[in-house]
mmCIF file with all atom_site columns, C-alpha atoms in Angstrom:
data_model
loop_
_atom_site.group_PDB
_atom_site.id
_atom_site.type_symbol
_atom_site.label_atom_id
_atom_site.label_alt_id
_atom_site.label_comp_id
_atom_site.label_asym_id
_atom_site.label_entity_id
_atom_site.label_seq_id
_atom_site.pdbx_PDB_ins_code
_atom_site.Cartn_x
_atom_site.Cartn_y
_atom_site.Cartn_z
_atom_site.occupancy
_atom_site.B_iso_or_equiv
_atom_site.pdbx_formal_charge
_atom_site.auth_seq_id
_atom_site.auth_comp_id
_atom_site.auth_asym_id
_atom_site.auth_atom_id
_atom_site.pdbx_PDB_model_num
ATOM 1   C CA . MET A 1 1   ? 9.414   -30.206 -21.403 1.00 49.00 ? 11  MET A CA 1
ATOM 2   C CA . ASN A 1 2   ? 7.572   -28.321 -18.695 1.00 59.00 ? 12  ASN A CA 1
ATOM 3   C CA . PRO A 1 3   ? 5.582   -25.497 -20.355 1.00 57.00 ? 13  PRO A CA 1
ATOM 4   C CA . TYR A 1 4   ? 5.924   -23.395 -17.188 1.00 54.00 ? 14  TYR A CA 1
ATOM 5   C CA . GLN A 1 5   ? 9.706   -23.703 -16.947 1.00 57.00 ? 15  GLN A CA 1
ATOM 6   C CA . PHE A 1 6   ? 10.366  -20.278 -18.479 1.00 61.00 ? 16  PHE A CA 1
ATOM 7   C CA . SER A 1 7   ? 7.048   -18.588 -17.827 1.00 74.00 ? 17  SER A CA 1
ATOM 8   C CA . ARG A 1 8   ? 5.657   -15.917 -15.573 1.00 79.00 ? 18  ARG A CA 1
ATOM 9   C CA . THR A 1 9   ? 2.204   -15.811 -14.015 1.00 81.00 ? 19  THR A CA 1
ATOM 10  C CA . GLU A 1 10  ? 0.996   -12.700 -12.221 1.00 84.00 ? 20  GLU A CA 1
ATOM 11  C CA . THR A 1 11  ? -2.413  -12.249 -10.687 1.00 84.00 ? 21  THR A CA 1
ATOM 12  C CA . LEU A 1 12  ? -3.832  -9.357  -8.683  1.00 86.00 ? 22  LEU A CA 1
ATOM 13  C CA . PHE A 1 13  ? -6.730  -9.931  -6.259  1.00 86.00 ? 23  PHE A CA 1
ATOM 14  C CA . GLN A 1 14  ? -8.709  -7.273  -4.414  1.00 88.00 ? 24  GLN A CA 1
ATOM 15  C CA . LYS A 1 15  ? -9.550  -8.180  -0.821  1.00 87.00 ? 25  LYS A CA 1
ATOM 16  C CA . ASN A 1 16  ? -13.211 -8.007  0.104   1.00 85.00 ? 26  ASN A CA 1
ATOM 17  C CA . GLN A 1 17  ? -13.943 -5.520  2.864   1.00 87.00 ? 27  GLN A CA 1
ATOM 18  C CA . SER A 1 18  ? -15.422 -6.945  6.033   1.00 86.00 ? 28  SER A CA 1
ATOM 19  C CA . PRO A 1 19  ? -18.634 -5.449  7.461   1.00 90.00 ? 29  PRO A CA 1
ATOM 20  C CA . GLN A 1 20  ? -16.537 -3.831  10.214  1.00 93.00 ? 30  GLN A CA 1
ATOM 21  C CA . GLU A 1 21  ? -14.269 -2.194  7.657   1.00 92.00 ? 31  GLU A CA 1
ATOM 22  C CA . LYS A 1 22  ? -17.274 -0.885  5.733   1.00 94.00 ? 32  LYS A CA 1
ATOM 23  C CA . LYS A 1 23  ? -18.697 0.572   8.953   1.00 96.00 ? 33  LYS A CA 1
ATOM 24  C CA . MET A 1 24  ? -15.365 2.243   9.692   1.00 96.00 ? 34  MET A CA 1
ATOM 25  C CA . ILE A 1 25  ? -15.330 3.866   6.246   1.00 96.00 ? 35  ILE A CA 1
ATOM 26  C CA . VAL A 1 26  ? -18.906 5.154   6.685   1.00 96.00 ? 36  VAL A CA 1
ATOM 27  C CA . LEU A 1 27  ? -18.043 6.472   10.158  1.00 96.00 ? 37  LEU A CA 1
ATOM 28  C CA . LEU A 1 28  ? -14.888 8.124   8.853   1.00 96.00 ? 38  LEU A CA 1
ATOM 29  C CA . TRP A 1 29  ? -16.751 9.934   6.064   1.00 97.00 ? 39  TRP A CA 1
ATOM 30  C CA . THR A 1 30  ? -19.613 10.878  8.398   1.00 97.00 ? 40  THR A CA 1
ATOM 31  C CA . VAL A 1 31  ? -17.254 12.505  10.914  1.00 97.00 ? 41  VAL A CA 1
ATOM 32  C CA . SER A 1 32  ? -15.328 14.184  8.097   1.00 96.00 ? 42  SER A CA 1
ATOM 33  C CA . GLY A 1 33  ? -18.541 15.501  6.550   1.00 96.00 ? 43  GLY A CA 1
ATOM 34  C CA . LEU A 1 34  ? -19.769 16.860  9.877   1.00 96.00 ? 44  LEU A CA 1
ATOM 35  C CA . LEU A 1 35  ? -16.419 18.551  10.480  1.00 95.00 ? 45  LEU A CA 1
ATOM 36  C CA . ALA A 1 36  ? -16.585 20.118  7.001   1.00 94.00 ? 46  ALA A CA 1
ATOM 37  C CA . VAL A 1 37  ? -20.119 21.424  7.695   1.00 94.00 ? 47  VAL A CA 1
ATOM 38  C CA . VAL A 1 38  ? -19.043 22.892  11.048  1.00 93.00 ? 48  VAL A CA 1
ATOM 39  C CA . LEU A 1 39  ? -16.031 24.574  9.430   1.00 90.00 ? 49  LEU A CA 1
ATOM 40  C CA . ALA A 1 40  ? -18.197 25.948  6.606   1.00 89.00 ? 50  ALA A CA 1
ATOM 41  C CA . PHE A 1 41  ? -20.689 27.318  9.149   1.00 89.00 ? 51  PHE A CA 1
ATOM 42  C CA . LEU A 1 42  ? -17.870 28.976  11.124  1.00 86.00 ? 52  LEU A CA 1
ATOM 43  C CA . ALA A 1 43  ? -16.496 30.458  7.903   1.00 84.00 ? 53  ALA A CA 1
ATOM 44  C CA . TYR A 1 44  ? -19.954 31.850  7.139   1.00 84.00 ? 54  TYR A CA 1
ATOM 45  C CA . LEU A 1 45  ? -20.220 33.391  10.629  1.00 83.00 ? 55  LEU A CA 1
ATOM 46  C CA . LEU A 1 46  ? -16.735 34.899  10.417  1.00 79.00 ? 56  LEU A CA 1
ATOM 47  C CA . MET A 1 47  ? -17.063 36.189  6.862   1.00 76.00 ? 57  MET A CA 1
ATOM 48  C CA . ASN A 1 48  ? -17.704 39.731  8.109   1.00 76.00 ? 58  ASN A CA 1
ATOM 49  C CA . VAL A 1 49  ? -14.567 39.687  10.284  1.00 75.00 ? 59  VAL A CA 1
ATOM 50  C CA . GLY A 1 50  ? -12.181 39.229  7.372   1.00 73.00 ? 60  GLY A CA 1
ATOM 51  C CA . SER A 1 51  ? -11.258 37.052  4.464   1.00 77.00 ? 61  SER A CA 1
ATOM 52  C CA . VAL A 1 52  ? -8.365  35.440  6.358   1.00 79.00 ? 62  VAL A CA 1
ATOM 53  C CA . PHE A 1 53  ? -10.766 33.363  8.457   1.00 80.00 ? 63  PHE A CA 1
ATOM 54  C CA . TRP A 1 54  ? -12.733 32.356  5.364   1.00 81.00 ? 64  TRP A CA 1
ATOM 55  C CA . ILE A 1 55  ? -9.559  31.261  3.552   1.00 84.00 ? 65  ILE A CA 1
ATOM 56  C CA . ALA A 1 56  ? -8.317  29.371  6.629   1.00 86.00 ? 66  ALA A CA 1
ATOM 57  C CA . ALA A 1 57  ? -11.676 27.555  6.968   1.00 86.00 ? 67  ALA A CA 1
ATOM 58  C CA . ALA A 1 58  ? -11.666 26.651  3.269   1.00 88.00 ? 68  ALA A CA 1
ATOM 59  C CA . PHE A 1 59  ? -8.140  25.284  3.651   1.00 92.00 ? 69  PHE A CA 1
ATOM 60  C CA . LEU A 1 60  ? -9.166  23.246  6.722   1.00 93.00 ? 70  LEU A CA 1
ATOM 61  C CA . ILE A 1 61  ? -12.200 21.832  4.864   1.00 93.00 ? 71  ILE A CA 1
ATOM 62  C CA . LEU A 1 62  ? -9.998  20.753  1.968   1.00 94.00 ? 72  LEU A CA 1
ATOM 63  C CA . LEU A 1 63  ? -7.471  19.262  4.395   1.00 96.00 ? 73  LEU A CA 1
ATOM 64  C CA . ASP A 1 64  ? -10.267 17.390  6.193   1.00 95.00 ? 74  ASP A CA 1
ATOM 65  C CA . LEU A 1 65  ? -11.620 15.911  2.955   1.00 95.00 ? 75  LEU A CA 1
ATOM 66  C CA . TYR A 1 66  ? -8.123  14.996  1.763   1.00 96.00 ? 76  TYR A CA 1
ATOM 67  C CA . ALA A 1 67  ? -7.369  13.211  5.066   1.00 95.00 ? 77  ALA A CA 1
ATOM 68  C CA . ALA A 1 68  ? -10.669 11.309  4.910   1.00 96.00 ? 78  ALA A CA 1
ATOM 69  C CA . ASN A 1 69  ? -9.905  10.221  1.354   1.00 94.00 ? 79  ASN A CA 1
ATOM 70  C CA . ARG A 1 70  ? -6.389  9.052   2.293   1.00 94.00 ? 80  ARG A CA 1
ATOM 71  C CA . LEU A 1 71  ? -7.588  7.190   5.378   1.00 94.00 ? 81  LEU A CA 1
ATOM 72  C CA . SER A 1 72  ? -10.480 5.479   3.599   1.00 94.00 ? 82  SER A CA 1
ATOM 73  C CA . SER A 1 73  ? -8.197  4.378   0.761   1.00 93.00 ? 83  SER A CA 1
ATOM 74  C CA . ARG A 1 74  ? -6.134  2.433   3.338   1.00 93.00 ? 84  ARG A CA 1
ATOM 75  C CA . PHE A 1 75  ? -9.003  -0.055  3.466   1.00 92.00 ? 85  PHE A CA 1
ATOM 76  C CA . TYR A 1 76  ? -8.439  -0.867  -0.217  1.00 92.00 ? 86  TYR A CA 1
ATOM 77  C CA . ILE A 1 77  ? -6.137  -3.900  -0.119  1.00 92.00 ? 87  ILE A CA 1
ATOM 78  C CA . GLU A 1 78  ? -4.890  -6.068  -2.967  1.00 92.00 ? 88  GLU A CA 1
ATOM 79  C CA . PHE A 1 79  ? -2.718  -9.169  -3.030  1.00 92.00 ? 89  PHE A CA 1
ATOM 80  C CA . GLU A 1 80  ? -0.414  -9.933  -5.922  1.00 92.00 ? 90  GLU A CA 1
ATOM 81  C CA . TYR A 1 81  ? 0.697   -13.500 -6.614  1.00 92.00 ? 91  TYR A CA 1
ATOM 82  C CA . SER A 1 82  ? 3.705   -13.607 -8.906  1.00 92.00 ? 92  SER A CA 1
ATOM 83  C CA . LEU A 1 83  ? 5.197   -16.875 -10.118 1.00 91.00 ? 93  LEU A CA 1
ATOM 84  C CA . LYS A 1 84  ? 8.312   -16.932 -12.226 1.00 90.00 ? 94  LYS A CA 1
ATOM 85  C CA . ASP A 1 85  ? 9.328   -20.484 -12.963 1.00 84.00 ? 95  ASP A CA 1
ATOM 86  C CA . HIS A 1 86  ? 9.513   -22.075 -9.469  1.00 86.00 ? 96  HIS A CA 1
ATOM 87  C CA . ASP A 1 87  ? 9.760   -18.782 -7.516  1.00 91.00 ? 97  ASP A CA 1
ATOM 88  C CA . PHE A 1 88  ? 6.569   -17.592 -5.839  1.00 91.00 ? 98  PHE A CA 1
ATOM 89  C CA . ASP A 1 89  ? 6.259   -14.047 -4.480  1.00 93.00 ? 99  ASP A CA 1
ATOM 90  C CA . VAL A 1 90  ? 3.278   -12.632 -2.613  1.00 93.00 ? 100 VAL A CA 1
ATOM 91  C CA . ALA A 1 91  ? 2.868   -8.885  -2.109  1.00 93.00 ? 101 ALA A CA 1
ATOM 92  C CA . LYS A 1 92  ? 0.281   -6.836  -0.257  1.00 93.00 ? 102 LYS A CA 1
ATOM 93  C CA . ILE A 1 93  ? -0.679  -3.545  -1.898  1.00 93.00 ? 103 ILE A CA 1
ATOM 94  C CA . VAL A 1 94  ? -2.517  -0.976  0.225   1.00 93.00 ? 104 VAL A CA 1
ATOM 95  C CA . ALA A 1 95  ? -4.282  2.008   -1.339  1.00 91.00 ? 105 ALA A CA 1
ATOM 96  C CA . ARG A 1 96  ? -2.780  1.116   -4.725  1.00 87.00 ? 106 ARG A CA 1
ATOM 97  C CA . SER A 1 97  ? 0.539   2.597   -3.632  1.00 87.00 ? 107 SER A CA 1
ATOM 98  C CA . ASP A 1 98  ? 2.125   0.965   -0.568  1.00 91.00 ? 108 ASP A CA 1
ATOM 99  C CA . ARG A 1 99  ? 3.609   -2.367  -1.610  1.00 91.00 ? 109 ARG A CA 1
ATOM 100 C CA . THR A 1 100 ? 4.892   -4.836  0.975   1.00 92.00 ? 110 THR A CA 1
ATOM 101 C CA . GLU A 1 101 ? 6.517   -8.134  0.055   1.00 92.00 ? 111 GLU A CA 1
ATOM 102 C CA . LEU A 1 102 ? 4.955   -10.733 2.354   1.00 91.00 ? 112 LEU A CA 1
ATOM 103 C CA . VAL A 1 103 ? 6.423   -14.021 1.197   1.00 91.00 ? 113 VAL A CA 1
ATOM 104 C CA . SER A 1 104 ? 9.028   -15.157 -1.281  1.00 90.00 ? 114 SER A CA 1
ATOM 105 C CA . LEU A 1 105 ? 9.562   -18.872 -1.646  1.00 90.00 ? 115 LEU A CA 1
ATOM 106 C CA . ASP A 1 106 ? 10.804  -21.599 -3.941  1.00 90.00 ? 116 ASP A CA 1
ATOM 107 C CA . MET A 1 107 ? 7.857   -23.861 -4.831  1.00 89.00 ? 117 MET A CA 1
ATOM 108 C CA . ARG A 1 108 ? 10.208  -26.839 -4.602  1.00 89.00 ? 118 ARG A CA 1
ATOM 109 C CA . SER A 1 109 ? 10.637  -26.102 -0.863  1.00 90.00 ? 119 SER A CA 1
ATOM 110 C CA . VAL A 1 110 ? 6.949   -26.725 -0.093  1.00 91.00 ? 120 VAL A CA 1
ATOM 111 C CA . THR A 1 111 ? 6.690   -29.492 2.516   1.00 90.00 ? 121 THR A CA 1
ATOM 112 C CA . GLU A 1 112 ? 2.924   -29.547 3.023   1.00 90.00 ? 122 GLU A CA 1
ATOM 113 C CA . LEU A 1 113 ? -0.078  -28.523 0.953   1.00 90.00 ? 123 LEU A CA 1
ATOM 114 C CA . GLY A 1 114 ? -3.772  -28.682 1.610   1.00 89.00 ? 124 GLY A CA 1
ATOM 115 C CA . ARG A 1 115 ? -7.197  -27.101 1.425   1.00 90.00 ? 125 ARG A CA 1
ATOM 116 C CA . TYR A 1 116 ? -8.117  -24.632 4.152   1.00 91.00 ? 126 TYR A CA 1
ATOM 117 C CA . ARG A 1 117 ? -11.486 -23.782 5.681   1.00 87.00 ? 127 ARG A CA 1
ATOM 118 C CA . ALA A 1 118 ? -12.218 -20.747 7.847   1.00 81.00 ? 128 ALA A CA 1
ATOM 119 C CA . GLY A 1 119 ? -11.501 -21.482 11.492  1.00 81.00 ? 129 GLY A CA 1
ATOM 120 C CA . GLN A 1 120 ? -9.413  -24.578 10.752  1.00 84.00 ? 130 GLN A CA 1
ATOM 121 C CA . SER A 1 121 ? -6.145  -24.815 12.650  1.00 87.00 ? 131 SER A CA 1
ATOM 122 C CA . LEU A 1 122 ? -3.028  -24.353 10.552  1.00 87.00 ? 132 LEU A CA 1
ATOM 123 C CA . PRO A 1 123 ? 0.069   -26.566 10.615  1.00 87.00 ? 133 PRO A CA 1
ATOM 124 C CA . LYS A 1 124 ? 2.866   -25.516 12.958  1.00 88.00 ? 134 LYS A CA 1
ATOM 125 C CA . ALA A 1 125 ? 5.320   -22.994 11.469  1.00 86.00 ? 135 ALA A CA 1
ATOM 126 C CA . GLN A 1 126 ? 7.516   -20.083 12.613  1.00 87.00 ? 136 GLN A CA 1
ATOM 127 C CA . SER A 1 127 ? 5.760   -17.485 10.435  1.00 87.00 ? 137 SER A CA 1
ATOM 128 C CA . TYR A 1 128 ? 2.287   -17.157 8.950   1.00 88.00 ? 138 TYR A CA 1
ATOM 129 C CA . ALA A 1 129 ? 0.874   -15.062 6.110   1.00 87.00 ? 139 ALA A CA 1
ATOM 130 C CA . LYS A 1 130 ? -2.823  -14.955 5.287   1.00 86.00 ? 140 LYS A CA 1
ATOM 131 C CA . THR A 1 131 ? -3.530  -13.553 1.848   1.00 86.00 ? 141 THR A CA 1
ATOM 132 C CA . TRP A 1 132 ? -7.100  -14.508 1.163   1.00 83.00 ? 142 TRP A CA 1
ATOM 133 C CA . ILE A 1 133 ? -9.618  -12.310 -0.555  1.00 82.00 ? 143 ILE A CA 1
ATOM 134 C CA . ASP A 1 134 ? -12.639 -13.783 1.219   1.00 82.00 ? 144 ASP A CA 1
ATOM 135 C CA . GLU A 1 135 ? -12.168 -15.807 4.409   1.00 81.00 ? 145 GLU A CA 1
ATOM 136 C CA . GLN A 1 136 ? -15.345 -17.808 3.682   1.00 82.00 ? 146 GLN A CA 1
ATOM 137 C CA . SER A 1 137 ? -14.187 -18.819 0.190   1.00 85.00 ? 147 SER A CA 1
ATOM 138 C CA . GLU A 1 138 ? -14.264 -22.464 -0.882  1.00 87.00 ? 148 GLU A CA 1
ATOM 139 C CA . ASN A 1 139 ? -10.954 -22.007 -2.715  1.00 88.00 ? 149 ASN A CA 1
ATOM 140 C CA . LEU A 1 140 ? -8.534  -21.438 0.169   1.00 91.00 ? 150 LEU A CA 1
ATOM 141 C CA . TRP A 1 141 ? -5.252  -23.366 0.254   1.00 91.00 ? 151 TRP A CA 1
ATOM 142 C CA . TYR A 1 142 ? -2.308  -23.479 2.619   1.00 91.00 ? 152 TYR A CA 1
ATOM 143 C CA . LEU A 1 143 ? 1.363   -24.138 1.902   1.00 91.00 ? 153 LEU A CA 1
ATOM 144 C CA . VAL A 1 144 ? 4.015   -24.977 4.466   1.00 92.00 ? 154 VAL A CA 1
ATOM 145 C CA . PHE A 1 145 ? 7.519   -24.288 3.192   1.00 92.00 ? 155 PHE A CA 1
ATOM 146 C CA . GLU A 1 146 ? 11.127  -24.168 4.307   1.00 90.00 ? 156 GLU A CA 1
ATOM 147 C CA . ASN A 1 147 ? 12.912  -20.806 4.202   1.00 85.00 ? 157 ASN A CA 1
ATOM 148 C CA . GLU A 1 148 ? 16.558  -20.544 3.199   1.00 83.00 ? 158 GLU A CA 1
ATOM 149 C CA . ASP A 1 149 ? 17.515  -20.060 6.854   1.00 85.00 ? 159 ASP A CA 1
ATOM 150 C CA . GLY A 1 150 ? 15.858  -23.354 7.821   1.00 84.00 ? 160 GLY A CA 1
ATOM 151 C CA . SER A 1 151 ? 12.761  -21.853 9.434   1.00 88.00 ? 161 SER A CA 1
ATOM 152 C CA . SER A 1 152 ? 9.324   -22.857 8.248   1.00 90.00 ? 162 SER A CA 1
ATOM 153 C CA . GLY A 1 153 ? 6.537   -20.628 7.022   1.00 91.00 ? 163 GLY A CA 1
ATOM 154 C CA . CYS A 1 154 ? 2.861   -21.139 6.348   1.00 91.00 ? 164 CYS A CA 1
ATOM 155 C CA . LEU A 1 155 ? 1.001   -19.257 3.622   1.00 91.00 ? 165 LEU A CA 1
ATOM 156 C CA . VAL A 1 156 ? -2.782  -19.246 3.287   1.00 91.00 ? 166 VAL A CA 1
ATOM 157 C CA . LEU A 1 157 ? -3.848  -18.109 -0.154  1.00 91.00 ? 167 LEU A CA 1
ATOM 158 C CA . GLU A 1 158 ? -6.798  -17.999 -2.506  1.00 90.00 ? 168 GLU A CA 1
ATOM 159 C CA . PRO A 1 159 ? -5.341  -18.810 -5.928  1.00 90.00 ? 169 PRO A CA 1
ATOM 160 C CA . ASN A 1 160 ? -7.235  -18.901 -9.186  1.00 89.00 ? 170 ASN A CA 1
ATOM 161 C CA . GLU A 1 161 ? -6.936  -21.753 -11.721 1.00 88.00 ? 171 GLU A CA 1
ATOM 162 C CA . LYS A 1 162 ? -4.066  -20.074 -13.561 1.00 88.00 ? 172 LYS A CA 1
ATOM 163 C CA . VAL A 1 163 ? -1.964  -19.841 -10.389 1.00 89.00 ? 173 VAL A CA 1
ATOM 164 C CA . LEU A 1 164 ? -2.818  -23.411 -9.334  1.00 88.00 ? 174 LEU A CA 1
ATOM 165 C CA . ARG A 1 165 ? -1.894  -24.699 -12.777 1.00 87.00 ? 175 ARG A CA 1
ATOM 166 C CA . HIS A 1 166 ? 1.495   -22.968 -12.621 1.00 87.00 ? 176 HIS A CA 1
ATOM 167 C CA . MET A 1 167 ? 2.122   -24.121 -9.032  1.00 87.00 ? 177 MET A CA 1
ATOM 168 C CA . SER A 1 168 ? 1.259   -27.729 -9.874  1.00 86.00 ? 178 SER A CA 1
ATOM 169 C CA . HIS A 1 169 ? 4.325   -28.018 -12.100 1.00 85.00 ? 179 HIS A CA 1
ATOM 170 C CA . PHE A 1 170 ? 6.793   -27.112 -9.338  1.00 87.00 ? 180 PHE A CA 1
ATOM 171 C CA . ILE A 1 171 ? 5.404   -28.378 -6.025  1.00 87.00 ? 181 ILE A CA 1
ATOM 172 C CA . PRO A 1 172 ? 6.831   -31.856 -5.507  1.00 86.00 ? 182 PRO A CA 1
ATOM 173 C CA . ARG A 1 173 ? 4.308   -34.615 -6.296  1.00 84.00 ? 183 ARG A CA 1
ATOM 174 C CA . SER A 1 174 ? 5.184   -36.323 -3.037  1.00 85.00 ? 184 SER A CA 1
ATOM 175 C CA . VAL A 1 175 ? 3.799   -33.251 -1.244  1.00 85.00 ? 185 VAL A CA 1
ATOM 176 C CA . SER A 1 176 ? 0.815   -32.444 -3.440  1.00 79.00 ? 186 SER A CA 1
ATOM 177 C CA . LYS A 1 177 ? -0.165  -36.124 -3.789  1.00 77.00 ? 187 LYS A CA 1
ATOM 178 C CA . THR A 1 178 ? -3.349  -35.986 -5.870  1.00 78.00 ? 188 THR A CA 1
ATOM 179 C CA . LEU A 1 179 ? -4.514  -32.503 -4.809  1.00 81.00 ? 189 LEU A CA 1
ATOM 180 C CA . LEU A 1 180 ? -3.075  -30.734 -7.860  1.00 81.00 ? 190 LEU A CA 1
ATOM 181 C CA . ASP A 1 181 ? -3.345  -33.545 -10.432 1.00 76.00 ? 191 ASP A CA 1
ATOM 182 C CA . GLY A 1 182 ? -6.388  -31.882 -12.010 1.00 77.00 ? 192 GLY A CA 1
ATOM 183 C CA . TYR A 1 183 ? -4.281  -28.779 -12.724 1.00 73.00 ? 193 TYR A CA 1
ATOM 184 C CA . ARG A 1 184 ? -1.341  -30.642 -14.279 1.00 73.00 ? 194 ARG A CA 1
ATOM 185 C CA . ASN A 1 185 ? -1.844  -30.695 -18.009 1.00 65.00 ? 195 ASN A CA 1
ATOM 186 C CA . GLU A 1 186 ? 1.337   -31.862 -19.672 1.00 51.00 ? 196 GLU A CA 1
ATOM 187 C CA . ASP A 1 187 ? -0.023  -31.151 -23.180 1.00 43.00 ? 197 ASP A CA 1
ATOM 188 C CA . GLU A 1 188 ? -0.035  -27.365 -22.832 1.00 45.00 ? 198 GLU A CA 1
#
């Protein structure tokens, strides 16, 4: 009996931020900080005029800092791989709140499997989803699969051993050849 037949594997991966994304976050907070300082200085200058200007400036400073926090949290991206029996779902989670289902497939519909290296061309498909954590990783894989409507999709992912072990029990051996044999342990 397949030990993964009635099991569920879920894994959450945080995407590494690129140097450009890190620069954008620093720039965002720098501009926000400068705007807060300018608003605080204006509030100080207008303090003698009336408390309405001081309250309005304080509100604008808080709004500025809130907006900077919300915008910078958009750079926090996670990918969730969820396998339930032979069903594989991939979701993208932005800022720990916005969840988008990227791919949902039956592992038995995989028609091609292989290792992927950054810059390598991908097999031909109608849709593509790239869900890696680090583009330079040595553990990138691609899957080509058939959708229910007959179109093909290609998924690039960075699975851990647990996910690969679960996948190895449902991807047809004719497709995986010997690539996943090291993850198939029938004695579990």
